[in-house]
Amino acid sequence: MVEHDVLGATREAYDAVASTYAQLFRGELRDRPLDRAVLGAFAELVRGSGDGRVADLGCGPGHITAHLGELGVAVFGVDASPAMVELARQAYPGLRFDVGSMAALDIADGVLGGVLSRWSVIHTPPRELPAVLAEFHRVLAPGGHLLIGFWASDGPSHPTQVFDHTVAPAYRWSPDHLAGMLRDSGLAEVARMVREPQPTDRRQFQEVQLLARKA
């Protein structure tokens, strides 16, 4: 019951701010060359994995989904917020967007070349994250790649930390700890990018993007 309450509260919170969120983040990649580079490498890898399809899980208003589409990836988006999905459909009518939960994906086993989870697990309570990672593993084809983004905790002695998020309760993770959880789920780390916070960033946390591969 608790996990459903958390998911429901997060969904309602993002429904309430969907329009504002879309306006704030639609152009976020413009000034983020490192993010574009990581997404470009991810796109190149998944084009050779399985049938090359990618699920952008926690896609929000769809701007990153659309960017992957521009990179030649057969991509679709999934988000728990119906309001976010509706905005994504309006903004990018040529792409598919579905309402769904990362913990119970309506996707067949082993069919995806890639899964993108860009800051979408930050609202997942720590005890529920292994089940979400297991879903990522389930839907990936052998050789498929996961790119997962999150904010880092304050060090290895803090596997996870709660932080003040403006929309819903959220968590930061130790990169090594999360990489270990991926490994336990059958996803081996391939690479990671750690970006130091900039003076103008509202949150002064390291940003981490881990690339992992299903054997």
CSV table of C-alpha atoms in Angstrom, one decimal:
chain,number,residue,atom,x,y,z
A,1,MET,CA,0.0,0.0,0.0
A,2,VAL,CA,2.8,2.4,0.9
A,3,GLU,CA,4.5,2.0,-2.5
A,4,HIS,CA,1.2,2.7,-4.3
A,5,ASP,CA,0.7,5.8,-2.2
A,6,VAL,CA,4.2,7.1,-3.1
A,7,LEU,CA,3.6,6.5,-6.8
A,8,GLY,CA,0.1,8.1,-6.7
A,9,ALA,CA,1.4,11.1,-4.8
A,10,THR,CA,4.3,11.5,-7.3
A,11,ARG,CA,2.0,11.2,-10.2
A,12,GLU,CA,-0.4,13.8,-8.9
A,13,ALA,CA,2.5,16.2,-8.1
A,14,TYR,CA,3.9,16.0,-11.6
A,15,ASP,CA,0.4,16.3,-13.2
A,16,ALA,CA,0.1,19.6,-11.3
A,17,VAL,CA,3.3,21.0,-12.6
A,18,ALA,CA,3.4,19.4,-16.1
A,19,SER,CA,3.0,22.6,-18.1
A,20,THR,CA,5.6,24.5,-16.1
A,21,TYR,CA,8.0,21.6,-16.2
A,22,ALA,CA,7.7,21.3,-20.0
A,23,GLN,CA,8.5,25.0,-20.4
A,24,LEU,CA,11.5,24.9,-18.1
A,25,PHE,CA,13.2,21.8,-19.5
A,26,ARG,CA,12.3,21.6,-23.2
A,27,GLY,CA,15.6,23.3,-24.2
A,28,GLU,CA,17.8,21.9,-21.4
A,29,LEU,CA,20.2,20.1,-23.7
A,30,ARG,CA,21.1,23.3,-25.6
A,31,ASP,CA,23.7,24.3,-23.0
A,32,ARG,CA,24.7,20.7,-21.9
A,33,PRO,CA,27.3,19.4,-24.4
A,34,LEU,CA,28.3,16.6,-22.1
A,35,ASP,CA,24.8,15.3,-21.8
A,36,ARG,CA,24.4,15.4,-25.6
A,37,ALA,CA,27.6,13.5,-25.9
A,38,VAL,CA,26.5,10.7,-23.5
A,39,LEU,CA,23.1,10.5,-25.2
A,40,GLY,CA,24.9,10.3,-28.6
A,41,ALA,CA,27.1,7.4,-27.4
A,42,PHE,CA,24.1,5.6,-26.0
A,43,ALA,CA,22.2,6.0,-29.2
A,44,GLU,CA,25.1,4.7,-31.2
A,45,LEU,CA,25.4,1.6,-29.0
A,46,VAL,CA,21.7,0.7,-29.0
A,47,ARG,CA,21.3,1.0,-32.7
A,48,GLY,CA,23.4,-2.2,-32.8
A,49,SER,CA,21.5,-4.0,-30.0
A,50,GLY,CA,18.6,-6.2,-30.7
A,51,ASP,CA,16.1,-4.4,-32.9
A,52,GLY,CA,17.5,-1.1,-31.6
A,53,ARG,CA,14.2,0.1,-29.9
A,54,VAL,CA,14.6,2.3,-26.8
A,55,ALA,CA,12.2,3.0,-24.0
A,56,ASP,CA,12.6,6.4,-22.4
A,57,LEU,CA,11.2,5.6,-18.9
A,58,GLY,CA,10.0,8.7,-17.0
A,59,CYS,CA,10.0,10.6,-20.2
A,60,GLY,CA,8.2,13.7,-18.8
A,61,PRO,CA,7.1,16.1,-21.6
A,62,GLY,CA,9.1,14.1,-24.2
A,63,HIS,CA,12.0,16.4,-25.1
A,64,ILE,CA,14.7,13.8,-24.5
A,65,THR,CA,12.7,11.1,-26.3
A,66,ALA,CA,12.5,13.5,-29.3
A,67,HIS,CA,16.2,14.1,-29.1
A,68,LEU,CA,16.9,10.4,-29.3
A,69,GLY,CA,14.6,10.2,-32.2
A,70,GLU,CA,16.6,12.8,-34.0
A,71,LEU,CA,19.7,10.7,-33.4
A,72,GLY,CA,18.1,7.9,-35.4
A,73,VAL,CA,16.8,5.8,-32.6
A,74,ALA,CA,13.4,4.0,-32.7
A,75,VAL,CA,12.3,5.4,-29.4
A,76,PHE,CA,9.1,5.7,-27.4
A,77,GLY,CA,8.3,7.3,-24.0
A,78,VAL,CA,6.6,6.1,-20.8
A,79,ASP,CA,5.7,8.2,-17.9
A,80,ALA,CA,3.5,7.7,-14.8
A,81,SER,CA,2.0,11.2,-15.2
A,82,PRO,CA,-1.0,11.4,-17.7
A,83,ALA,CA,-0.5,15.1,-17.9
A,84,MET,CA,3.1,14.8,-18.9
A,85,VAL,CA,2.2,12.1,-21.5
A,86,GLU,CA,-0.5,14.3,-23.0
A,87,LEU,CA,2.0,17.2,-23.3
A,88,ALA,CA,4.5,14.9,-25.0
A,89,ARG,CA,1.9,13.7,-27.5
A,90,GLN,CA,1.0,17.2,-28.4
A,91,ALA,CA,4.6,18.4,-28.8
A,92,TYR,CA,5.8,15.4,-30.7
A,93,PRO,CA,2.9,13.8,-32.5
A,94,GLY,CA,5.2,11.5,-34.6
A,95,LEU,CA,6.4,9.6,-31.5
A,96,ARG,CA,4.6,7.2,-29.2
A,97,PHE,CA,4.0,8.0,-25.5
A,98,ASP,CA,2.3,5.7,-23.0
A,99,VAL,CA,1.2,6.1,-19.4
A,100,GLY,CA,2.8,3.5,-17.3
A,101,SER,CA,4.9,2.5,-14.2
A,102,MET,CA,8.6,1.6,-14.3
A,103,ALA,CA,7.9,-1.1,-11.7
A,104,ALA,CA,5.4,-2.9,-13.9
A,105,LEU,CA,6.2,-2.2,-17.6
A,106,ASP,CA,3.7,-3.2,-20.3
A,107,ILE,CA,6.7,-4.3,-22.5
A,108,ALA,CA,7.6,-7.9,-23.5
A,109,ASP,CA,10.7,-9.7,-22.2
A,110,GLY,CA,14.0,-9.0,-23.9
A,111,VAL,CA,12.7,-6.8,-26.8
A,112,LEU,CA,14.6,-3.5,-26.3
A,113,GLY,CA,18.0,-2.4,-27.5
A,114,GLY,CA,18.1,0.3,-24.8
A,115,VAL,CA,16.4,1.8,-21.7
A,116,LEU,CA,16.9,5.4,-20.8
A,117,SER,CA,16.1,6.3,-17.2
A,118,ARG,CA,17.1,9.9,-16.9
A,119,TRP,CA,16.6,11.1,-13.4
A,120,SER,CA,13.4,9.1,-13.3
A,121,VAL,CA,14.4,6.8,-10.4
A,122,ILE,CA,15.0,9.6,-8.0
A,123,HIS,CA,11.5,9.4,-6.6
A,124,THR,CA,11.7,5.6,-6.1
A,125,PRO,CA,12.0,4.6,-2.4
A,126,PRO,CA,15.3,2.7,-1.9
A,127,ARG,CA,13.6,-0.5,-0.9
A,128,GLU,CA,11.6,-0.5,-4.2
A,129,LEU,CA,14.6,0.3,-6.5
A,130,PRO,CA,15.7,-3.3,-7.0
A,131,ALA,CA,12.3,-4.3,-8.4
A,132,VAL,CA,12.6,-1.3,-10.9
A,133,LEU,CA,16.1,-2.3,-11.9
A,134,ALA,CA,14.8,-5.9,-12.4
A,135,GLU,CA,12.2,-4.6,-14.8
A,136,PHE,CA,14.9,-2.7,-16.8
A,137,HIS,CA,16.8,-6.0,-17.1
A,138,ARG,CA,13.7,-7.9,-18.0
A,139,VAL,CA,12.7,-5.8,-21.0
A,140,LEU,CA,16.3,-5.4,-22.4
A,141,ALA,CA,17.5,-7.8,-25.1
A,142,PRO,CA,20.9,-9.5,-24.4
A,143,GLY,CA,23.5,-7.0,-25.2
A,144,GLY,CA,21.1,-4.1,-24.7
A,145,HIS,CA,22.2,-1.0,-22.8
A,146,LEU,CA,20.7,1.0,-19.9
A,147,LEU,CA,21.6,4.7,-19.4
A,148,ILE,CA,20.5,5.8,-15.9
A,149,GLY,CA,21.0,9.3,-14.5
A,150,PHE,CA,20.7,10.5,-10.9
A,151,TRP,CA,22.3,12.8,-8.3
A,152,ALA,CA,25.1,11.5,-6.2
A,153,SER,CA,25.0,11.2,-2.4
A,154,ASP,CA,27.7,12.9,-0.3
A,155,GLY,CA,30.1,9.9,-0.5
A,156,PRO,CA,30.4,6.1,-0.2
A,157,SER,CA,29.4,6.2,3.4
A,158,HIS,CA,25.9,7.4,2.3
A,159,PRO,CA,24.4,4.8,0.0
A,160,THR,CA,21.3,6.9,-0.4
A,161,GLN,CA,20.2,10.3,1.0
A,162,VAL,CA,16.8,12.0,0.9
A,163,PHE,CA,16.9,15.6,-0.5
A,164,ASP,CA,14.5,18.4,-0.8
A,165,HIS,CA,12.9,18.2,-4.2
A,166,THR,CA,10.3,20.8,-5.2
A,167,VAL,CA,7.9,18.3,-6.7
A,168,ALA,CA,8.0,15.1,-4.6
A,169,PRO,CA,10.2,13.3,-2.1
A,170,ALA,CA,13.5,12.3,-3.8
A,171,TYR,CA,16.7,10.4,-3.2
A,172,ARG,CA,20.4,10.7,-4.1
A,173,TRP,CA,22.6,7.6,-4.5
A,174,SER,CA,26.2,6.6,-4.1
A,175,PRO,CA,27.4,5.9,-7.7
A,176,ASP,CA,29.3,2.8,-6.5
A,177,HIS,CA,26.3,1.5,-4.5
A,178,LEU,CA,23.9,2.0,-7.5
A,179,ALA,CA,26.4,0.3,-9.8
A,180,GLY,CA,26.5,-2.6,-7.4
A,181,MET,CA,22.7,-2.8,-7.5
A,182,LEU,CA,22.8,-2.8,-11.3
A,183,ARG,CA,25.3,-5.6,-11.2
A,184,ASP,CA,23.1,-7.6,-8.8
A,185,SER,CA,20.3,-7.1,-11.4
A,186,GLY,CA,22.4,-8.5,-14.2
A,187,LEU,CA,23.5,-5.2,-15.7
A,188,ALA,CA,27.2,-4.7,-15.9
A,189,GLU,CA,28.6,-1.1,-15.7
A,190,VAL,CA,30.3,-0.1,-19.0
A,191,ALA,CA,31.1,3.6,-18.2
A,192,ARG,CA,30.1,6.5,-16.1
A,193,MET,CA,30.1,10.2,-16.4
A,194,VAL,CA,30.2,12.4,-13.2
A,195,ARG,CA,29.5,16.1,-13.7
A,196,GLU,CA,30.5,18.5,-10.9
A,197,PRO,CA,27.8,21.1,-10.0
A,198,GLN,CA,28.2,24.5,-11.6
A,199,PRO,CA,28.0,27.7,-9.6
A,200,THR,CA,24.6,28.5,-11.2
A,201,ASP,CA,23.1,25.1,-10.5
A,202,ARG,CA,20.2,25.2,-8.0
A,203,ARG,CA,21.3,21.9,-6.6
A,204,GLN,CA,24.9,21.6,-5.7
A,205,PHE,CA,25.1,17.8,-6.2
A,206,GLN,CA,27.2,15.8,-8.5
A,207,GLU,CA,25.2,14.5,-11.5
A,208,VAL,CA,26.0,10.9,-12.5
A,209,GLN,CA,25.1,9.0,-15.6
A,210,LEU,CA,25.9,5.2,-15.5
A,211,LEU,CA,25.9,3.2,-18.7
A,212,ALA,CA,25.3,-0.5,-18.2
A,213,ARG,CA,24.9,-3.6,-20.4
A,214,LYS,CA,22.8,-6.7,-20.1
A,215,ALA,CA,24.9,-9.8,-20.8
